[in-house]
CSV table of C-alpha atoms and ligand atoms in Angstrom, one decimal:
chain,number,residue,atom,x,y,z
A,1,UNK,CA,72.4,59.8,-40.0
A,2,UNK,CA,74.5,62.6,-40.4
A,3,UNK,CA,71.2,64.3,-41.8
A,4,UNK,CA,69.1,63.1,-39.0
A,5,UNK,CA,71.4,64.6,-36.5
A,6,UNK,CA,71.1,68.1,-37.9
A,7,UNK,CA,67.4,67.9,-37.9
A,8,UNK,CA,66.8,66.6,-35.0
A,9,UNK,CA,69.6,69.6,-33.1
A,10,UNK,CA,67.4,72.0,-35.7
A,11,UNK,CA,64.2,70.8,-33.9
A,12,UNK,CA,62.8,69.3,-36.9
A,13,UNK,CA,60.2,66.3,-36.2
A,14,UNK,CA,62.1,63.2,-37.1
A,15,UNK,CA,59.8,60.8,-40.0
A,16,UNK,CA,59.5,57.0,-39.1
A,17,UNK,CA,61.7,55.9,-41.8
A,18,UNK,CA,64.2,58.3,-40.3
A,19,UNK,CA,64.0,57.1,-36.5
A,20,UNK,CA,63.8,53.5,-38.0
A,21,UNK,CA,67.0,53.9,-39.6
A,22,UNK,CA,68.7,55.6,-36.5
A,23,UNK,CA,67.5,52.6,-34.3
A,24,UNK,CA,68.0,49.0,-36.8
A,25,UNK,CA,71.1,50.8,-38.3
A,26,UNK,CA,72.9,51.5,-34.8
A,27,UNK,CA,71.6,48.3,-33.3
A,28,UNK,CA,73.1,46.5,-35.9
A,29,UNK,CA,76.7,48.8,-35.2
A,30,UNK,CA,76.6,50.4,-38.5
A,31,UNK,CA,76.7,53.6,-36.7
A,32,UNK,CA,79.6,54.9,-34.4
A,33,UNK,CA,79.1,55.7,-31.3
A,34,UNK,CA,80.0,59.2,-31.4
A,35,UNK,CA,77.2,59.9,-33.8
A,36,UNK,CA,75.1,58.3,-31.6
A,37,UNK,CA,75.8,60.0,-28.9
A,38,UNK,CA,75.8,63.2,-30.8
A,39,UNK,CA,71.7,62.2,-32.0
A,40,UNK,CA,70.5,61.4,-28.4
A,41,UNK,CA,72.3,65.2,-27.1
A,42,UNK,CA,70.4,66.4,-29.6
A,43,UNK,CA,66.9,64.4,-28.3
A,44,UNK,CA,67.5,65.2,-24.8
A,45,UNK,CA,68.3,68.7,-25.6
A,46,UNK,CA,65.5,69.3,-28.4
A,47,UNK,CA,63.0,66.6,-27.0
A,48,UNK,CA,60.5,64.3,-29.3
A,49,UNK,CA,57.2,65.0,-29.9
A,50,UNK,CA,54.7,62.1,-29.8
A,51,UNK,CA,54.9,61.0,-32.9
A,52,UNK,CA,58.2,60.8,-32.6
A,53,UNK,CA,58.4,59.0,-29.3
A,54,UNK,CA,55.6,56.6,-30.8
A,55,UNK,CA,58.3,56.3,-33.8
A,56,UNK,CA,61.0,55.5,-31.5
A,57,UNK,CA,59.3,53.6,-29.3
A,58,UNK,CA,58.1,50.6,-32.3
A,59,UNK,CA,61.2,51.1,-33.8
A,60,UNK,CA,63.1,49.5,-30.5
A,61,UNK,CA,60.6,47.0,-29.7
A,62,UNK,CA,60.7,45.6,-33.5
A,63,UNK,CA,64.9,45.0,-33.3
A,64,UNK,CA,63.4,42.0,-31.3
A,65,UNK,CA,60.5,39.9,-30.3
A,66,UNK,CA,57.1,40.1,-29.4
A,67,UNK,CA,55.9,37.6,-27.5
A,68,UNK,CA,52.8,36.3,-28.8
A,69,UNK,CA,50.6,35.3,-25.7
A,70,UNK,CA,47.4,34.3,-27.9
A,71,UNK,CA,47.7,30.4,-27.0
A,72,UNK,CA,46.7,31.3,-23.2
A,73,UNK,CA,43.6,32.6,-22.3
A,74,UNK,CA,42.4,35.2,-19.9
A,75,UNK,CA,43.6,39.2,-19.4
A,76,UNK,CA,47.0,39.7,-20.0
A,77,UNK,CA,48.2,42.6,-17.1
A,78,UNK,CA,51.3,43.3,-16.1
A,79,UNK,CA,52.5,46.4,-14.1
A,80,UNK,CA,55.8,48.4,-14.3
A,81,UNK,CA,57.7,50.7,-11.6
A,82,UNK,CA,60.2,53.3,-12.2
A,83,UNK,CA,62.4,52.7,-9.4
A,84,UNK,CA,62.3,52.7,-5.2
A,85,UNK,CA,63.5,52.4,-2.5
A,86,UNK,CA,61.6,49.2,-0.5
A,87,UNK,CA,59.2,48.6,-3.7
A,88,UNK,CA,58.9,45.0,-3.3
A,89,UNK,CA,54.8,45.6,-4.5
A,90,UNK,CA,55.6,43.7,-7.6
A,91,UNK,CA,57.0,40.6,-5.3
A,92,UNK,CA,53.2,41.2,-3.9
A,93,UNK,CA,51.1,42.0,-6.8
A,94,UNK,CA,51.8,39.6,-9.1
A,95,UNK,CA,50.9,36.4,-7.6
A,96,UNK,CA,47.3,38.4,-6.0
A,97,UNK,CA,46.5,39.3,-9.8
A,98,UNK,CA,46.9,36.2,-11.1
A,99,UNK,CA,44.8,34.5,-8.7
A,100,UNK,CA,41.4,36.1,-9.9
A,101,UNK,CA,42.3,34.3,-13.4
A,102,UNK,CA,44.2,37.1,-14.6
A,103,UNK,CA,47.6,36.4,-16.6
A,104,UNK,CA,50.9,38.4,-15.4
A,105,UNK,CA,53.7,37.7,-17.3
A,106,UNK,CA,56.4,39.9,-15.4
A,107,UNK,CA,59.1,40.7,-16.9
A,108,UNK,CA,61.6,42.9,-14.3
A,109,UNK,CA,64.9,44.2,-13.7
A,110,UNK,CA,68.0,44.1,-11.6
A,111,UNK,CA,68.4,46.9,-8.5
A,112,UNK,CA,70.9,50.0,-9.4
A,113,UNK,CA,72.6,52.5,-7.5
A,114,UNK,CA,70.3,53.0,-3.9
A,115,UNK,CA,66.7,50.9,-6.2
A,116,UNK,CA,66.4,47.5,-5.9
A,117,UNK,CA,65.0,45.3,-7.8
A,118,UNK,CA,62.4,42.8,-8.3
A,119,UNK,CA,64.9,40.4,-9.9
A,120,UNK,CA,67.5,40.4,-6.8
A,121,UNK,CA,64.6,40.0,-4.8
A,122,UNK,CA,63.6,36.8,-6.1
A,123,UNK,CA,66.7,35.3,-5.9
A,124,UNK,CA,66.8,36.1,-2.3
A,125,UNK,CA,65.1,32.8,-2.6
A,126,UNK,CA,67.7,29.8,-2.7
A,127,UNK,CA,67.1,28.4,-5.9
A,128,UNK,CA,64.8,30.5,-7.9
A,129,UNK,CA,64.9,30.5,-11.0
A,130,UNK,CA,64.6,34.0,-13.0
A,131,UNK,CA,66.2,33.2,-15.9
A,132,UNK,CA,63.8,30.7,-17.4
A,133,UNK,CA,63.0,29.3,-21.0
A,134,UNK,CA,60.1,31.0,-23.5
A,135,UNK,CA,58.8,27.2,-23.2
A,136,UNK,CA,59.1,27.3,-19.5
A,137,UNK,CA,57.7,30.8,-18.9
A,138,UNK,CA,54.5,30.4,-21.7
A,139,UNK,CA,54.2,26.8,-19.4
A,140,UNK,CA,53.7,28.5,-16.0
A,141,UNK,CA,51.6,31.2,-17.5
A,142,UNK,CA,49.5,28.4,-18.6
A,143,UNK,CA,49.7,26.4,-15.7
A,144,UNK,CA,49.2,29.1,-12.7
A,145,UNK,CA,48.5,32.6,-14.8
A,146,UNK,CA,52.2,34.1,-13.4
A,147,UNK,CA,55.7,33.9,-14.0
A,148,UNK,CA,57.9,36.7,-13.0
A,149,UNK,CA,61.6,36.7,-15.5
A,150,UNK,CA,64.8,38.3,-16.4
A,151,UNK,CA,65.1,40.9,-19.3
A,152,UNK,CA,66.2,38.2,-22.5
A,153,UNK,CA,68.1,39.4,-24.9
A,154,UNK,CA,65.7,39.2,-27.5
A,155,UNK,CA,62.9,41.4,-25.8
A,156,UNK,CA,64.3,45.1,-27.9
A,157,UNK,CA,67.9,44.8,-28.3
A,158,UNK,CA,68.1,48.0,-29.4
A,159,UNK,CA,67.5,49.1,-25.7
A,160,UNK,CA,70.5,47.8,-23.8
A,161,UNK,CA,73.0,49.0,-26.3
A,162,UNK,CA,70.9,52.7,-26.9
A,163,UNK,CA,70.5,52.8,-22.9
A,164,UNK,CA,74.4,51.9,-22.4
A,165,UNK,CA,75.3,55.3,-24.3
A,166,UNK,CA,72.6,57.2,-22.5
A,167,UNK,CA,74.6,56.2,-19.0
A,168,UNK,CA,77.3,57.5,-20.2
A,169,UNK,CA,76.2,60.5,-22.2
A,170,UNK,CA,73.7,62.6,-19.4
A,171,UNK,CA,70.9,61.1,-21.3
A,172,UNK,CA,69.2,59.3,-19.4
A,173,UNK,CA,66.9,61.2,-18.2
A,174,UNK,CA,64.8,62.6,-21.1
A,175,UNK,CA,60.9,61.7,-21.0
A,176,UNK,CA,61.2,60.8,-24.7
A,177,UNK,CA,64.0,58.3,-24.2
A,178,UNK,CA,62.5,57.1,-21.1
A,179,UNK,CA,59.5,56.0,-22.5
A,180,UNK,CA,60.4,54.4,-25.9
A,181,UNK,CA,62.9,52.1,-23.5
A,182,UNK,CA,60.3,51.2,-21.1
A,183,UNK,CA,57.8,50.7,-23.3
A,184,UNK,CA,59.6,48.9,-26.1
A,185,UNK,CA,60.1,46.4,-23.3
A,186,UNK,CA,56.8,46.1,-21.8
A,187,UNK,CA,54.8,45.9,-24.6
A,188,UNK,CA,56.8,43.3,-26.4
A,189,UNK,CA,55.4,41.6,-23.3
A,190,UNK,CA,52.6,40.9,-25.4
A,191,UNK,CA,49.9,42.1,-22.6
A,192,UNK,CA,46.5,44.1,-23.4
A,193,UNK,CA,47.1,46.1,-20.5
A,194,UNK,CA,49.7,48.0,-18.3
A,195,UNK,CA,50.0,50.1,-14.9
A,196,UNK,CA,52.7,52.1,-14.6
A,197,UNK,CA,53.9,52.8,-11.2
A,198,UNK,CA,55.9,56.5,-12.1
A,199,UNK,CA,57.8,57.8,-9.1
A,200,UNK,CA,59.1,61.0,-7.9
A,201,UNK,CA,60.2,62.6,-4.8
A,202,UNK,CA,64.2,62.2,-3.5
A,203,UNK,CA,64.3,58.4,-4.0
A,204,UNK,CA,63.1,58.8,-7.8
A,205,UNK,CA,65.1,59.4,-10.5
A,206,UNK,CA,62.6,61.1,-11.8
A,207,UNK,CA,62.7,63.7,-8.3
A,208,UNK,CA,60.4,66.9,-9.2
A,209,UNK,CA,56.7,66.2,-9.5
A,210,UNK,CA,55.7,68.3,-12.6
A,211,UNK,CA,58.7,66.3,-14.7
A,212,UNK,CA,57.2,62.9,-13.3
A,213,UNK,CA,53.6,63.7,-14.5
A,214,UNK,CA,55.1,64.6,-17.7
A,215,UNK,CA,56.6,61.1,-17.8
A,216,UNK,CA,53.1,59.3,-17.0
A,217,UNK,CA,51.6,61.0,-19.2
A,218,UNK,CA,53.7,60.8,-22.0
A,219,UNK,CA,53.8,56.9,-21.4
A,220,UNK,CA,50.4,56.7,-21.5
A,221,UNK,CA,49.2,58.4,-24.4
A,222,UNK,CA,52.5,55.9,-26.0
A,223,UNK,CA,50.5,53.0,-25.1
A,224,UNK,CA,47.3,53.9,-25.9
A,225,UNK,CA,48.8,54.8,-29.6
A,226,UNK,CA,50.4,51.0,-29.5
A,227,UNK,CA,46.5,49.7,-28.3
A,228,UNK,CA,47.1,49.0,-25.1
A,229,UNK,CA,44.4,49.9,-21.9
A,230,UNK,CA,47.1,52.2,-19.7
A,231,UNK,CA,46.8,53.9,-16.8
A,232,UNK,CA,49.7,55.4,-14.7
A,233,UNK,CA,50.2,56.6,-10.9
A,234,UNK,CA,52.5,59.1,-10.0
A,235,UNK,CA,53.6,58.3,-6.7
A,236,UNK,CA,55.7,60.0,-3.7
A,237,UNK,CA,59.2,58.1,-3.2
A,238,UNK,CA,60.2,60.6,-0.4
A,239,UNK,CA,60.4,58.1,2.2
A,240,UNK,CA,61.4,54.1,1.6
A,241,UNK,CA,58.2,52.0,1.0
A,242,UNK,CA,57.1,49.4,3.9
A,243,UNK,CA,59.6,48.3,6.7
A,244,UNK,CA,62.2,46.7,4.8
A,245,UNK,CA,64.5,47.2,2.5
A,246,UNK,CA,66.3,44.9,1.1
A,247,UNK,CA,67.0,41.6,-0.9
A,248,UNK,CA,65.5,38.8,1.8
A,249,UNK,CA,63.8,41.1,3.9
A,250,UNK,CA,61.8,42.7,1.2
A,251,UNK,CA,60.9,39.1,0.5
A,252,UNK,CA,60.1,38.0,4.5
A,253,UNK,CA,57.9,41.3,4.2
A,254,UNK,CA,56.0,40.5,1.1
A,255,UNK,CA,54.8,36.6,2.6
A,256,UNK,CA,54.0,38.7,5.5
A,257,UNK,CA,51.5,40.7,3.9
A,258,UNK,CA,50.3,37.4,1.6
A,259,UNK,CA,49.3,36.5,4.3
A,260,UNK,CA,47.2,39.1,5.5
A,261,UNK,CA,49.1,40.8,8.2
A,262,UNK,CA,49.7,44.2,8.3
A,263,UNK,CA,53.3,45.2,10.9
A,264,UNK,CA,54.3,49.0,11.6
A,265,UNK,CA,55.7,50.6,9.2
A,266,UNK,CA,53.9,48.6,5.9
A,267,UNK,CA,50.8,50.4,5.6
A,268,UNK,CA,52.3,52.7,2.9
A,269,UNK,CA,52.9,49.6,0.4
A,270,UNK,CA,49.9,48.1,1.0
A,271,UNK,CA,47.9,50.9,0.8
A,272,UNK,CA,50.1,51.0,-2.5
A,273,UNK,CA,49.6,48.2,-3.5
A,274,UNK,CA,45.6,47.8,-3.3
A,275,UNK,CA,45.5,51.2,-5.4
A,276,UNK,CA,47.6,49.5,-8.1
A,277,UNK,CA,46.1,46.3,-8.2
A,278,UNK,CA,42.6,47.5,-8.4
A,279,UNK,CA,43.8,49.2,-11.7
A,280,UNK,CA,45.3,45.9,-13.0
A,281,UNK,CA,41.7,44.6,-12.0
A,282,UNK,CA,39.9,47.1,-13.8
A,283,UNK,CA,42.4,47.3,-17.2
A,284,UNK,CA,41.8,43.5,-16.7
A,285,UNK,CA,38.0,43.4,-17.1
A,286,UNK,CA,37.8,41.4,-13.9
A,287,UNK,CA,36.4,44.4,-11.8
A,288,UNK,CA,33.5,46.9,-12.7
A,289,UNK,CA,35.7,49.8,-11.6
A,290,UNK,CA,39.4,51.0,-9.6
A,291,UNK,CA,36.7,51.0,-6.4
A,292,UNK,CA,35.4,47.4,-7.0
A,293,UNK,CA,38.9,46.0,-8.2
A,294,UNK,CA,40.9,47.6,-4.6
A,295,UNK,CA,38.2,46.1,-2.2
A,296,UNK,CA,38.9,43.1,-4.6
A,297,UNK,CA,42.5,43.0,-4.0
A,298,UNK,CA,42.4,44.2,-0.8
A,299,UNK,CA,40.1,41.1,0.3
A,300,UNK,CA,42.5,38.3,-1.5
A,301,UNK,CA,45.1,39.8,0.4
A,302,UNK,CA,43.4,38.6,3.7
A,303,UNK,CA,42.0,35.3,2.6
A,304,UNK,CA,45.1,34.2,1.7
A,305,UNK,CA,44.4,33.2,-2.0
A,306,UNK,CA,47.7,35.9,-3.5
A,307,UNK,CA,49.6,33.7,-0.5
A,308,UNK,CA,48.5,30.4,-2.8
A,309,UNK,CA,49.8,31.5,-6.0
A,310,UNK,CA,52.9,33.4,-4.5
A,311,UNK,CA,54.0,29.4,-3.0
A,312,UNK,CA,52.7,27.6,-6.2
A,313,UNK,CA,55.3,30.4,-8.1
A,314,UNK,CA,58.1,30.0,-5.9
A,315,UNK,CA,58.0,26.0,-6.5
A,316,UNK,CA,57.3,26.0,-10.0
A,317,UNK,CA,60.5,28.0,-10.5
A,318,UNK,CA,62.5,25.9,-8.2
A,319,UNK,CA,62.5,28.1,-4.6
A,320,UNK,CA,61.8,25.7,-1.6
A,321,UNK,CA,57.9,26.9,-0.7
A,322,UNK,CA,58.6,26.5,2.8
A,323,UNK,CA,60.2,29.6,3.1
A,324,UNK,CA,56.3,30.8,2.9
A,325,UNK,CA,55.8,28.8,6.2
A,326,UNK,CA,59.4,29.3,7.7
A,327,UNK,CA,61.2,32.0,6.3
A,328,UNK,CA,64.1,32.7,8.5
A,329,UNK,CA,65.3,29.2,8.3
A,330,UNK,CA,64.8,29.5,4.2
A,331,UNK,CA,65.9,32.4,3.5
A,332,UNK,CA,69.9,33.8,4.1
A,333,UNK,CA,70.5,35.2,7.6
A,334,UNK,CA,73.4,38.2,8.2
A,335,UNK,CA,76.4,37.4,10.7
A,336,UNK,CA,75.0,40.6,12.1
A,337,UNK,CA,73.2,42.9,13.3
A,338,UNK,CA,72.8,46.2,14.8
A,339,UNK,CA,70.3,49.1,15.6
A,340,UNK,CA,70.5,52.0,14.9
A,341,UNK,CA,69.7,54.3,18.5
A,342,UNK,CA,67.7,57.4,18.1
A,343,UNK,CA,70.4,60.3,20.2
A,344,UNK,CA,66.7,62.7,20.1
A,345,UNK,CA,63.1,62.9,21.5
A,346,UNK,CA,60.8,63.4,19.0
A,347,UNK,CA,58.8,62.8,15.5
A,348,UNK,CA,60.5,61.8,12.5
A,349,UNK,CA,60.3,64.6,10.3
A,350,UNK,CA,61.7,63.1,6.9
A,351,UNK,CA,63.0,59.9,5.8
A,352,UNK,CA,64.7,60.8,2.6
A,353,UNK,CA,64.5,57.1,0.5
A,354,UNK,CA,67.6,58.5,-1.5
A,355,UNK,CA,70.0,58.8,1.6
A,356,UNK,CA,68.6,55.1,3.4
A,357,UNK,CA,68.8,53.4,0.3
A,358,UNK,CA,72.1,54.6,-0.7
A,359,UNK,CA,72.5,53.3,3.4
A,360,UNK,CA,71.7,49.7,2.3
A,361,UNK,CA,73.5,50.1,-0.2
A,362,UNK,CA,76.4,50.7,1.6
A,363,UNK,CA,75.5,47.6,3.4
A,364,UNK,CA,76.5,45.0,0.6
A,365,UNK,CA,72.4,44.6,-0.2
A,366,UNK,CA,72.5,46.9,-3.7
A,367,UNK,CA,75.3,47.2,-6.3
A,368,UNK,CA,76.9,50.9,-7.8
A,369,UNK,CA,78.1,48.8,-11.3
A,370,UNK,CA,75.3,46.8,-13.1
A,371,UNK,CA,78.6,44.2,-12.6
A,372,UNK,CA,78.5,44.1,-8.9
A,373,UNK,CA,77.6,41.2,-6.7
A,374,UNK,CA,74.9,41.7,-3.8
A,375,UNK,CA,74.4,40.3,-0.6
A,376,UNK,CA,71.0,38.8,-0.5
A,377,UNK,CA,70.5,39.2,3.7
A,378,UNK,CA,71.9,42.8,3.5
A,379,UNK,CA,69.4,45.9,4.4
A,380,UNK,CA,67.2,47.7,6.6
A,381,UNK,CA,64.7,47.3,8.7
A,382,UNK,CA,62.8,50.7,9.6
A,383,UNK,CA,61.6,51.0,13.3
A,384,UNK,CA,59.8,54.1,12.3
A,385,UNK,CA,58.2,55.9,9.2
A,386,UNK,CA,57.6,59.4,8.9
A,387,UNK,CA,55.1,61.4,11.6
A,388,UNK,CA,56.1,58.2,14.3
A,389,UNK,CA,57.3,59.1,17.7
A,390,UNK,CA,60.4,58.5,19.1
A,391,UNK,CA,61.7,58.3,22.3
A,392,UNK,CA,65.8,59.4,23.3
A,393,UNK,CA,67.7,56.4,22.9
A,394,UNK,CA,65.2,53.7,21.2
A,395,UNK,CA,65.7,52.3,18.1
A,396,UNK,CA,65.0,53.8,14.7
A,397,UNK,CA,66.0,50.9,12.6
A,398,UNK,CA,68.2,47.8,12.9
A,399,UNK,CA,70.8,47.5,10.0
A,400,UNK,CA,71.3,43.8,8.3
A,401,UNK,CA,75.4,43.2,7.1
A,402,UNK,CA,78.2,40.5,7.0
A,403,UNK,CA,81.2,43.1,7.1
A,404,UNK,CA,81.7,46.0,9.0
A,405,UNK,CA,83.4,47.8,6.3
A,406,UNK,CA,81.3,50.6,5.3
A,407,UNK,CA,78.6,50.4,8.7
A,408,UNK,CA,80.4,53.8,9.9
A,409,UNK,CA,79.7,55.1,6.3
A,410,UNK,CA,76.6,53.7,6.2
A,411,UNK,CA,75.5,55.1,9.8
A,412,UNK,CA,76.3,58.2,8.5
A,413,UNK,CA,74.3,58.5,5.6
A,414,UNK,CA,71.6,56.6,7.3
A,415,UNK,CA,71.6,60.0,10.0
A,416,UNK,CA,72.3,62.2,7.1
A,417,UNK,CA,68.8,60.8,5.7
A,418,UNK,CA,66.4,61.1,9.1
A,419,UNK,CA,65.4,64.6,10.6
A,420,UNK,CA,63.9,64.4,14.1
A,421,UNK,CA,62.0,67.3,14.9
A,422,UNK,CA,59.4,68.6,17.8
A,423,UNK,CA,57.0,69.3,14.7
A,424,UNK,CA,54.8,67.4,13.5
A,425,UNK,CA,54.6,67.0,9.4
A,426,UNK,CA,53.0,66.9,6.8
A,427,UNK,CA,50.1,64.5,6.3
A,428,UNK,CA,52.3,62.0,3.9
A,429,UNK,CA,50.5,61.6,0.6
A,430,UNK,CA,50.9,58.3,-1.1
A,431,UNK,CA,49.8,58.6,-4.6
A,432,UNK,CA,49.5,62.6,-6.4
A,433,UNK,CA,47.8,61.8,-9.7
A,434,UNK,CA,46.2,58.3,-11.7
A,435,UNK,CA,46.6,59.0,-15.5
A,436,UNK,CA,44.6,57.4,-18.0
B,501,URA,N1,64.2,52.4,-17.3
B,501,URA,C1,64.3,52.1,-18.0
B,501,URA,O1,64.6,51.1,-18.4
B,501,URA,N2,65.0,52.9,-19.3
B,501,URA,C2,65.1,53.6,-18.9
B,501,URA,O2,65.0,55.1,-19.5
B,501,URA,C3,65.0,54.2,-17.3
B,501,URA,C4,64.6,53.4,-16.8
C-alpha cells in the first residue's frame, strides 16, 4: 500500500492490479484507515485518468454482487440524480417508464443535509417497504416491471467503507471518486442503460457548472467503457424543483403529476420528468429519438398510464393504494402550518435551493447525520418561484411542521434564501447540457 500511495502522490497512473489491491484489501479490513486516507487524498489532489477511474469503478463493483436481470424480459433502464431539493422526479419517472414495458429496477438512497432522498419520500406512505428481499425485488420486476428499493449491503460494499472515510477526510468532491462511487452501485444493478441527472447550482454538491459538466462527461465515459448505454444531463439546481419540498409533500405532488395535473410551481419538475423520461425511452429502444421519447412520456403522464403503474407498485410494496385517490387521508399530516408572508412587493429574483432545503430540514423534513430520524409530514410548500410577482403581505410559502423548536431558524434561513426585487430575473434555464 505504501508503494501505491507514493505512486499516486507522484502523479503516477495506477495499474488495474494496484487499484484492485487497494479496494479489496481495504474492504477486507487489511489496510488501516490512515493509509487509505492518505491514498484518497493523493487521488483527490493528483486526480485519476479515465483508465484508473474505470479500474476503481470495476474493483468497487466487484466487491459485491451483480444483479443478473437476464431472466426478466424487456429492456432495463434506470436513472440517477446526484441529489437536489424537491427532486421527486424518480417517484414519477419509475412508474411512467415501466408503463411502456421497460424494466426499471430502481435502487435509491436517503436524504442528507439540505437534499432529499427517494427512499425517505416513499416511506412517507404508511407501510411502504423499501427493504424487499432479492427474490421479492425480482418477482415484482417480472410482474409489473418496476420496484423501488434501498441499497443492500451486498451491492458494492467497498463504497460504504470508502465513502465513510472520504466524508471525514475532505475527499468527497473528487470527480473520479464520485464517479466510481455512483457507478459501482448503479452498474451492479444490471441495467442496459442509465440516464444521469448531474445537478449544478447552489443546491447541488457540484456547485460550479464546469465541474458538473466534467463529472457528467467522466460518468458517461466510464459507463460506456462498462458496456452500458449512457446519457447525462447537467441541470440547474439553483432553485428547488417543483412546488413541494418534504417527504409526504413530494409524494402528494408526484401523485398529482401522475394524474396529469399541472399545478402552480410544477412546470420545471414536469419539464425535467419529460426530458429525462425521453432519454430513458430512447435508451430502452422504445422511442427512435429523444423528441419522440419526450412526447410519449408526456402523453403517459396525462392519460393515467403511469399513474396506474404507480398504484400497482404502492400496493405490491405494502403501501395503501388509497393514497393515490385521497393522499391527505393516508399521508402523515403536520400538526401546524404557517404562511410565510412577503414583506415586499416585487418579483422573486432568486430562490436559493440550498437555503430553502436547509429551512425544510430545520422544520424536520431532513437529517444532518445519516442516523438522524426525519419527520415525514414536515416541509415547505412554495407558492412563489423565480420570476413570479408577489404583493406585500402575500404568501411566499407555507411551512409544515410539528414543533416550534426550529421555526425561527427555518424562517430566517428561508428569508436568507429569497430575493424579491423590482428587477425582472433572467429566464431560468433548466437543462444546460446533454452528454452522450
Ligand atoms: N453520491 C454517491 O453515491 N457517492 C458520491 O461520492 C457522491 C454522491
